[in-house]
PDB file of C-alpha atoms in Angstrom:
ATOM      1  CA  MET J1143     101.608 120.003 101.228  1.00 93.00           C
ATOM      2  CA  ALA J1144     102.823 117.197 103.497  1.00 97.00           C
ATOM      3  CA  GLU J1145     104.202 114.028 101.930  1.00 98.00           C
ATOM      4  CA  LEU J1146     104.483 110.315 102.714  1.00 98.00           C
ATOM      5  CA  TYR J1147     107.902 108.744 102.174  1.00 98.00           C
ATOM      6  CA  ILE J1148     108.176 104.981 101.608  1.00 98.00           C
ATOM      7  CA  VAL J1149     111.624 104.203 102.994  1.00 98.00           C
ATOM      8  CA  GLY J1150     113.711 101.147 102.200  1.00 97.00           C
ATOM      9  CA  THR J1151     115.691  99.874 105.194  1.00 97.00           C
ATOM     10  CA  PRO J1152     118.488  97.272 105.526  1.00 97.00           C
ATOM     11  CA  ILE J1153     117.578  93.587 105.270  1.00 96.00           C
ATOM     12  CA  GLY J1154     120.410  92.714 107.632  1.00 93.00           C
ATOM     13  CA  ASN J1155     123.556  94.798 107.326  1.00 96.00           C
ATOM     14  CA  LEU J1156     122.920  98.275 108.749  1.00 95.00           C
ATOM     15  CA  GLY J1157     125.662  99.613 106.495  1.00 95.00           C
ATOM     16  CA  ASP J1158     123.288  99.195 103.561  1.00 97.00           C
ATOM     17  CA  ILE J1159     121.044 102.073 104.621  1.00 97.00           C
ATOM     18  CA  THR J1160     121.241 104.972 102.184  1.00 97.00           C
ATOM     19  CA  MET J1161     122.141 108.555 102.998  1.00 98.00           C
ATOM     20  CA  ARG J1162     118.810 109.630 101.524  1.00 98.00           C
ATOM     21  CA  ALA J1163     116.934 107.248 103.822  1.00 98.00           C
ATOM     22  CA  LEU J1164     118.714 108.684 106.862  1.00 98.00           C
ATOM     23  CA  GLU J1165     118.084 112.251 105.699  1.00 98.00           C
ATOM     24  CA  THR J1166     114.400 111.453 105.241  1.00 98.00           C
ATOM     25  CA  LEU J1167     113.996 109.766 108.623  1.00 98.00           C
ATOM     26  CA  ARG J1168     115.670 112.738 110.305  1.00 98.00           C
ATOM     27  CA  ALA J1169     113.528 115.283 108.477  1.00 98.00           C
ATOM     28  CA  VAL J1170     109.991 113.875 108.852  1.00 98.00           C
ATOM     29  CA  ASP J1171     107.635 114.649 111.699  1.00 98.00           C
ATOM     30  CA  LEU J1172     106.338 111.102 112.189  1.00 98.00           C
ATOM     31  CA  VAL J1173     107.635 107.588 111.470  1.00 98.00           C
ATOM     32  CA  ALA J1174     105.147 104.812 110.739  1.00 98.00           C
ATOM     33  CA  ALA J1175     106.479 101.267 111.050  1.00 97.00           C
ATOM     34  CA  GLU J1176     105.450  97.664 110.549  1.00 96.00           C
ATOM     35  CA  ASP J1177     106.942  96.939 113.986  1.00 96.00           C
ATOM     36  CA  THR J1178     107.693 100.056 116.013  1.00 96.00           C
ATOM     37  CA  ARG J1179     110.076  98.158 118.305  1.00 95.00           C
ATOM     38  CA  HIS J1180     112.131  96.910 115.362  1.00 95.00           C
ATOM     39  CA  THR J1181     112.272 100.289 113.635  1.00 97.00           C
ATOM     40  CA  MET J1182     113.020 102.007 116.947  1.00 97.00           C
ATOM     41  CA  GLU J1183     116.224  99.935 117.149  1.00 96.00           C
ATOM     42  CA  LEU J1184     117.206 101.178 113.695  1.00 97.00           C
ATOM     43  CA  LEU J1185     116.454 104.793 114.568  1.00 97.00           C
ATOM     44  CA  THR J1186     118.289 104.537 117.871  1.00 97.00           C
ATOM     45  CA  HIS J1187     121.361 103.105 116.139  1.00 97.00           C
ATOM     46  CA  PHE J1188     121.517 106.211 113.962  1.00 97.00           C
ATOM     47  CA  GLU J1189     120.566 108.537 116.855  1.00 97.00           C
ATOM     48  CA  ILE J1190     117.215 109.506 115.370  1.00 98.00           C
ATOM     49  CA  ARG J1191     114.297 110.235 117.684  1.00 97.00           C
ATOM     50  CA  LYS J1192     110.816 110.594 116.245  1.00 97.00           C
ATOM     51  CA  PRO J1193     107.202 109.949 117.299  1.00 97.00           C
ATOM     52  CA  MET J1194     106.068 106.593 115.920  1.00 97.00           C
ATOM     53  CA  ILE J1195     102.857 104.893 114.831  1.00 97.00           C
ATOM     54  CA  SER J1196     102.202 101.228 114.055  1.00 97.00           C
ATOM     55  CA  CYS J1197     101.216 100.278 110.510  1.00 96.00           C
ATOM     56  CA  ARG J1198     101.309  96.487 110.098  1.00 94.00           C
ATOM     57  CA  ALA J1199      99.398  94.075 107.890  1.00 92.00           C
ATOM     58  CA  GLN J1200      96.707  93.568 110.536  1.00 93.00           C
ATOM     59  CA  ASN J1201      95.891  97.278 110.924  1.00 94.00           C
ATOM     60  CA  GLU J1202      97.093  98.846 107.667  1.00 95.00           C
ATOM     61  CA  GLU J1203      93.682 100.200 106.642  1.00 95.00           C
ATOM     62  CA  LEU J1204      93.097 101.874 110.020  1.00 96.00           C
ATOM     63  CA  ALA J1205      96.684 103.071 110.298  1.00 96.00           C
ATOM     64  CA  ALA J1206      96.475 104.585 106.813  1.00 97.00           C
ATOM     65  CA  ASP J1207      93.527 106.712 107.970  1.00 97.00           C
ATOM     66  CA  LYS J1208      95.524 107.956 110.954  1.00 97.00           C
ATOM     67  CA  ILE J1209      98.507 108.744 108.748  1.00 98.00           C
ATOM     68  CA  ILE J1210      96.274 110.668 106.343  1.00 98.00           C
ATOM     69  CA  GLU J1211      95.021 112.737 109.290  1.00 98.00           C
ATOM     70  CA  ALA J1212      98.631 113.522 110.208  1.00 98.00           C
ATOM     71  CA  LEU J1213      99.337 114.555 106.618  1.00 98.00           C
ATOM     72  CA  LYS J1214      96.280 116.826 106.672  1.00 98.00           C
ATOM     73  CA  LYS J1215      97.815 118.559 109.695  1.00 98.00           C
ATOM     74  CA  GLY J1216     100.949 119.244 107.658  1.00 98.00           C
ATOM     75  CA  GLN J1217     103.072 116.479 109.143  1.00 98.00           C
ATOM     76  CA  ASN J1218     105.488 114.695 106.808  1.00 98.00           C
ATOM     77  CA  VAL J1219     105.501 110.940 107.431  1.00 98.00           C
ATOM     78  CA  ALA J1220     108.022 108.181 106.669  1.00 98.00           C
ATOM     79  CA  TYR J1221     106.979 104.538 106.482  1.00 98.00           C
ATOM     80  CA  ALA J1222     109.395 101.654 107.072  1.00 97.00           C
ATOM     81  CA  SER J1223     108.679  97.938 107.161  1.00 96.00           C
ATOM     82  CA  ASP J1224     110.835  95.559 109.189  1.00 94.00           C
ATOM     83  CA  ALA J1225     113.392  95.123 106.394  1.00 94.00           C
ATOM     84  CA  GLY J1226     113.768  95.988 102.731  1.00 95.00           C
ATOM     85  CA  MET J1227     111.328  97.920 100.579  1.00 96.00           C
ATOM     86  CA  PRO J1228     107.758  98.156 101.907  1.00 96.00           C
ATOM     87  CA  GLY J1229     104.988  96.905  99.663  1.00 94.00           C
ATOM     88  CA  ILE J1230     106.913  94.041  98.056  1.00 92.00           C
ATOM     89  CA  SER J1231     106.332  91.292 100.613  1.00 90.00           C
ATOM     90  CA  ASP J1232     105.806  93.546 103.621  1.00 92.00           C
ATOM     91  CA  PRO J1233     102.909  95.968 104.298  1.00 95.00           C
ATOM     92  CA  GLY J1234     102.912  99.350 102.604  1.00 96.00           C
ATOM     93  CA  SER J1235     100.988  98.948  99.351  1.00 96.00           C
ATOM     94  CA  VAL J1236      97.593  99.686 100.924  1.00 97.00           C
ATOM     95  CA  LEU J1237      99.029 102.692 102.752  1.00 97.00           C
ATOM     96  CA  ALA J1238     100.632 104.116  99.606  1.00 98.00           C
ATOM     97  CA  TYR J1239      97.414 103.673  97.622  1.00 98.00           C
ATOM     98  CA  LYS J1240      95.126 105.248 100.230  1.00 98.00           C
ATOM     99  CA  VAL J1241      97.439 108.207 100.809  1.00 98.00           C
ATOM    100  CA  ARG J1242      97.692 108.915  97.086  1.00 98.00           C
ATOM    101  CA  GLN J1243      93.902 108.598  96.738  1.00 98.00           C
ATOM    102  CA  ALA J1244      93.584 111.161  99.526  1.00 98.00           C
ATOM    103  CA  GLY J1245      95.510 113.616  97.367  1.00 98.00           C
ATOM    104  CA  PHE J1246      98.924 113.476  98.985  1.00 98.00           C
ATOM    105  CA  LYS J1247     102.231 112.766  97.254  1.00 98.00           C
ATOM    106  CA  VAL J1248     103.878 109.404  97.971  1.00 98.00           C
ATOM    107  CA  VAL J1249     107.657 109.505  97.519  1.00 98.00           C
ATOM    108  CA  PRO J1250     109.733 106.300  97.199  1.00 98.00           C
ATOM    109  CA  ILE J1251     113.104 106.274  98.984  1.00 98.00           C
ATOM    110  CA  PRO J1252     114.752 103.205  97.379  1.00 97.00           C
ATOM    111  CA  GLY J1253     116.655 100.723  99.475  1.00 95.00           C
ATOM    112  CA  PRO J1254     117.667  97.071  99.842  1.00 95.00           C
ATOM    113  CA  SER J1255     115.422  94.167  98.868  1.00 95.00           C
ATOM    114  CA  ALA J1256     116.022  90.450  99.428  1.00 96.00           C
ATOM    115  CA  PHE J1257     114.363  89.840  96.063  1.00 96.00           C
ATOM    116  CA  ALA J1258     116.720  92.104  94.102  1.00 95.00           C
ATOM    117  CA  THR J1259     119.741  91.084  96.185  1.00 97.00           C
ATOM    118  CA  LEU J1260     119.348  87.398  95.332  1.00 97.00           C
ATOM    119  CA  VAL J1261     118.504  87.996  91.660  1.00 97.00           C
ATOM    120  CA  SER J1262     121.670  90.095  91.273  1.00 96.00           C
ATOM    121  CA  VAL J1263     123.862  87.042  92.001  1.00 97.00           C
ATOM    122  CA  ALA J1264     121.624  84.203  90.799  1.00 97.00           C
ATOM    123  CA  GLY J1265     122.761  84.129  87.197  1.00 95.00           C
ATOM    124  CA  PRO J1266     120.580  83.820  84.087  1.00 92.00           C
ATOM    125  CA  GLY J1267     117.002  82.755  84.554  1.00 90.00           C
ATOM    126  CA  GLY J1268     115.252  83.890  81.405  1.00 89.00           C
ATOM    127  CA  LYS J1269     113.697  87.098  80.127  1.00 89.00           C
ATOM    128  CA  THR J1270     110.686  86.994  82.458  1.00 94.00           C
ATOM    129  CA  LEU J1271     110.950  86.930  86.256  1.00 96.00           C
ATOM    130  CA  ILE J1272     108.000  86.289  88.574  1.00 97.00           C
ATOM    131  CA  PHE J1273     108.028  87.402  92.218  1.00 97.00           C
ATOM    132  CA  GLU J1274     105.752  85.100  94.196  1.00 97.00           C
ATOM    133  CA  GLY J1275     106.920  85.743  97.774  1.00 96.00           C
ATOM    134  CA  PHE J1276     105.666  83.368 100.460  1.00 96.00           C
ATOM    135  CA  LEU J1277     103.612  80.393  99.315  1.00 97.00           C
ATOM    136  CA  SER J1278     100.763  78.920 101.345  1.00 96.00           C
ATOM    137  CA  PRO J1279     101.850  76.843 104.386  1.00 95.00           C
ATOM    138  CA  SER J1280      99.263  74.275 103.305  1.00 96.00           C
ATOM    139  CA  PRO J1281     101.159  71.389 101.619  1.00 96.00           C
ATOM    140  CA  GLY J1282      98.461  70.868  98.999  1.00 97.00           C
ATOM    141  CA  LYS J1283      98.143  74.533  98.055  1.00 97.00           C
ATOM    142  CA  ARG J1284     101.918  74.986  98.092  1.00 97.00           C
ATOM    143  CA  ARG J1285     102.539  72.068  95.713  1.00 98.00           C
ATOM    144  CA  LYS J1286      99.704  73.134  93.419  1.00 98.00           C
ATOM    145  CA  ARG J1287     101.118  76.639  93.064  1.00 98.00           C
ATOM    146  CA  LEU J1288     104.642  75.298  92.573  1.00 98.00           C
ATOM    147  CA  ARG J1289     103.449  73.111  89.710  1.00 98.00           C
ATOM    148  CA  GLU J1290     101.775  76.119  88.112  1.00 98.00           C
ATOM    149  CA  LEU J1291     104.935  78.231  88.453  1.00 98.00           C
ATOM    150  CA  LEU J1292     107.248  75.505  87.156  1.00 98.00           C
ATOM    151  CA  GLU J1293     104.962  74.836  84.200  1.00 97.00           C
ATOM    152  CA  THR J1294     105.335  78.452  83.046  1.00 96.00           C
ATOM    153  CA  GLN J1295     109.041  77.645  82.450  1.00 96.00           C
ATOM    154  CA  LYS J1296     109.800  81.168  83.669  1.00 97.00           C
ATOM    155  CA  ALA J1297     112.092  82.146  86.519  1.00 97.00           C
ATOM    156  CA  PHE J1298     110.500  82.965  89.854  1.00 98.00           C
ATOM    157  CA  VAL J1299     111.519  84.025  93.356  1.00 98.00           C
ATOM    158  CA  LEU J1300     110.045  82.759  96.606  1.00 98.00           C
ATOM    159  CA  TYR J1301     110.525  83.675 100.247  1.00 97.00           C
ATOM    160  CA  GLU J1302     110.504  81.059 102.988  1.00 97.00           C
ATOM    161  CA  SER J1303     111.080  80.657 106.727  1.00 96.00           C
ATOM    162  CA  PRO J1304     113.673  78.314 108.263  1.00 97.00           C
ATOM    163  CA  PHE J1305     110.806  76.142 109.525  1.00 96.00           C
ATOM    164  CA  ARG J1306     109.505  75.268 106.050  1.00 97.00           C
ATOM    165  CA  ILE J1307     112.504  75.653 103.745  1.00 98.00           C
ATOM    166  CA  VAL J1308     113.230  71.917 103.521  1.00 98.00           C
ATOM    167  CA  LYS J1309     109.559  71.191 102.775  1.00 98.00           C
ATOM    168  CA  LEU J1310     109.611  73.792 100.014  1.00 98.00           C
ATOM    169  CA  LEU J1311     112.828  72.452  98.493  1.00 98.00           C
ATOM    170  CA  THR J1312     111.495  68.897  98.718  1.00 98.00           C
ATOM    171  CA  ASP J1313     108.349  69.887  96.858  1.00 98.00           C
ATOM    172  CA  ILE J1314     110.352  71.555  94.068  1.00 98.00           C
ATOM    173  CA  ALA J1315     112.670  68.546  93.765  1.00 98.00           C
ATOM    174  CA  ASP J1316     109.738  66.121  93.689  1.00 98.00           C
ATOM    175  CA  ILE J1317     108.104  68.048  90.842  1.00 97.00           C
ATOM    176  CA  GLU J1318     111.199  68.920  88.787  1.00 97.00           C
ATOM    177  CA  SER J1319     114.443  67.665  90.282  1.00 97.00           C
ATOM    178  CA  GLY J1320     116.730  69.077  87.621  1.00 97.00           C
ATOM    179  CA  ARG J1321     115.575  72.703  87.646  1.00 97.00           C
ATOM    180  CA  ARG J1322     118.417  75.036  88.652  1.00 97.00           C
ATOM    181  CA  ILE J1323     117.786  76.932  91.867  1.00 98.00           C
ATOM    182  CA  VAL J1324     119.753  79.389  93.986  1.00 98.00           C
ATOM    183  CA  VAL J1325     119.012  79.758  97.689  1.00 98.00           C
ATOM    184  CA  GLY J1326     120.040  82.850  99.625  1.00 98.00           C
ATOM    185  CA  ARG J1327     120.126  82.449 103.404  1.00 98.00           C
ATOM    186  CA  GLU J1328     120.590  85.403 105.763  1.00 97.00           C
ATOM    187  CA  LEU J1329     121.328  87.743 102.869  1.00 97.00           C
ATOM    188  CA  THR J1330     123.627  90.685 103.776  1.00 97.00           C
ATOM    189  CA  LYS J1331     124.084  89.351 107.317  1.00 95.00           C
ATOM    190  CA  PHE J1332     127.203  87.914 108.974  1.00 93.00           C
ATOM    191  CA  HIS J1333     126.244  84.310 108.191  1.00 94.00           C
ATOM    192  CA  GLU J1334     125.143  85.004 104.608  1.00 97.00           C
ATOM    193  CA  GLU J1335     125.127  81.889 102.452  1.00 97.00           C
ATOM    194  CA  ILE J1336     124.294  81.292  98.786  1.00 98.00           C
ATOM    195  CA  VAL J1337     123.747  77.717  97.614  1.00 98.00           C
ATOM    196  CA  GLU J1338     123.281  76.813  93.938  1.00 98.00           C
ATOM    197  CA  GLY J1339     122.540  73.562  92.143  1.00 98.00           C
ATOM    198  CA  SER J1340     119.742  71.399  90.846  1.00 98.00           C
ATOM    199  CA  ALA J1341     116.599  71.302  92.951  1.00 98.00           C
ATOM    200  CA  GLN J1342     117.569  67.822  94.132  1.00 98.00           C
ATOM    201  CA  GLU J1343     121.119  68.829  95.052  1.00 98.00           C
ATOM    202  CA  VAL J1344     120.041  71.897  97.016  1.00 98.00           C
ATOM    203  CA  LYS J1345     117.265  69.973  98.789  1.00 98.00           C
ATOM    204  CA  ASP J1346     119.746  67.254  99.819  1.00 98.00           C
ATOM    205  CA  ASN J1347     122.150  69.933 101.089  1.00 98.00           C
ATOM    206  CA  PHE J1348     119.648  71.502 103.462  1.00 98.00           C
ATOM    207  CA  ALA J1349     117.893  68.258 104.422  1.00 97.00           C
ATOM    208  CA  ALA J1350     121.199  66.906 105.724  1.00 97.00           C
ATOM    209  CA  ARG J1351     121.739  69.789 108.140  1.00 96.00           C
ATOM    210  CA  ASP J1352     121.182  69.335 111.860  1.00 95.00           C
ATOM    211  CA  ALA J1353     119.730  72.821 112.269  1.00 94.00           C
ATOM    212  CA  ILE J1354     118.590  75.574 109.933  1.00 96.00           C
ATOM    213  CA  LYS J1355     118.425  79.238 110.898  1.00 95.00           C
ATOM    214  CA  GLY J1356     117.733  82.469 109.092  1.00 94.00           C
ATOM    215  CA  GLU J1357     115.369  83.810 106.461  1.00 95.00           C
ATOM    216  CA  PHE J1358     115.442  82.499 102.902  1.00 98.00           C
ATOM    217  CA  ALA J1359     114.991  83.777  99.361  1.00 98.00           C
ATOM    218  CA  VAL J1360     114.798  81.136  96.634  1.00 98.00           C
ATOM    219  CA  PHE J1361     115.481  81.787  92.934  1.00 98.00           C
ATOM    220  CA  VAL J1362     114.147  79.147  90.540  1.00 98.00           C
ATOM    221  CA  ALA J1363     115.612  79.559  87.069  1.00 97.00           C
ATOM    222  CA  GLY J1364     113.453  79.506  83.990  1.00 96.00           C
ATOM    223  CA  ILE J1365     113.933  77.094  81.105  1.00 91.00           C
ATOM    224  CA  LEU J1366     116.412  78.876  78.850  1.00 79.00           C
ATOM    225  CA  LYS J1367     116.135  78.300  75.114  1.00 71.00           C
ATOM    226  CA  GLY J1368     118.565  75.576  74.166  1.00 58.00           C
ATOM    227  CA  ARG J1369     119.355  74.903  77.834  1.00 53.00           C
ATOM    228  CA  PRO J1370     116.616  72.672  79.248  1.00 47.00           C
ATOM    229  CA  SER J1371     116.640  71.312  82.775  1.00 45.00           C
ATOM    230  CA  ASP J1372     118.189  67.903  83.400  1.00 44.00           C
ATOM    231  CA  ASP J1373     114.736  66.372  83.542  1.00 46.00           C
ATOM    232  CA  GLU J1374     114.010  67.074  79.874  1.00 43.00           C
TER     233      GLU J1374
END
């Protein structure tokens, strides 16, 4: 029976792709992708040529039906989002669920993740870690959710764009200026940068910059027993 492979791809450095991911992409009959143009560049770099189908957030339900039809015809399919592991912040969860409900095996091919990459170097944050991903662009909703997350006193990870990173950091600093945070910018890429400090210190760092580029992952440490934030 045909199978769907959920393939993790590099978040920046192409050297991070796994041998198993390459073997899978070379072996399948069809590659589904969040952005076919983006994934085509990856395949071309590794001299892989396969038919492709789009499966992005806006058409995931419909694309899943098409992929199921391909599986019914005996075609093995690989799915790749733009970067990292599908289904975490990128599309893929709906596809995996629908394919499994249709009776086909869904096989994970582990790979890089901005979430795991940042956590691996962020230092202690507490026993519990919450992955929140992107918050609402609405200032009111963003601040409300931040207050809820900070009040849990547990560590959490956010994603943010270069256009709103200073607003996000400002909101965190306004609510709890002493909470320790670690910001990863352009993780695994040539201009990778990791900045650590109190929420206020990190906000001041980025607010003082003339220009900000790249994608961001933000680790907000939890309140460790016996090690409260500076605000307490």
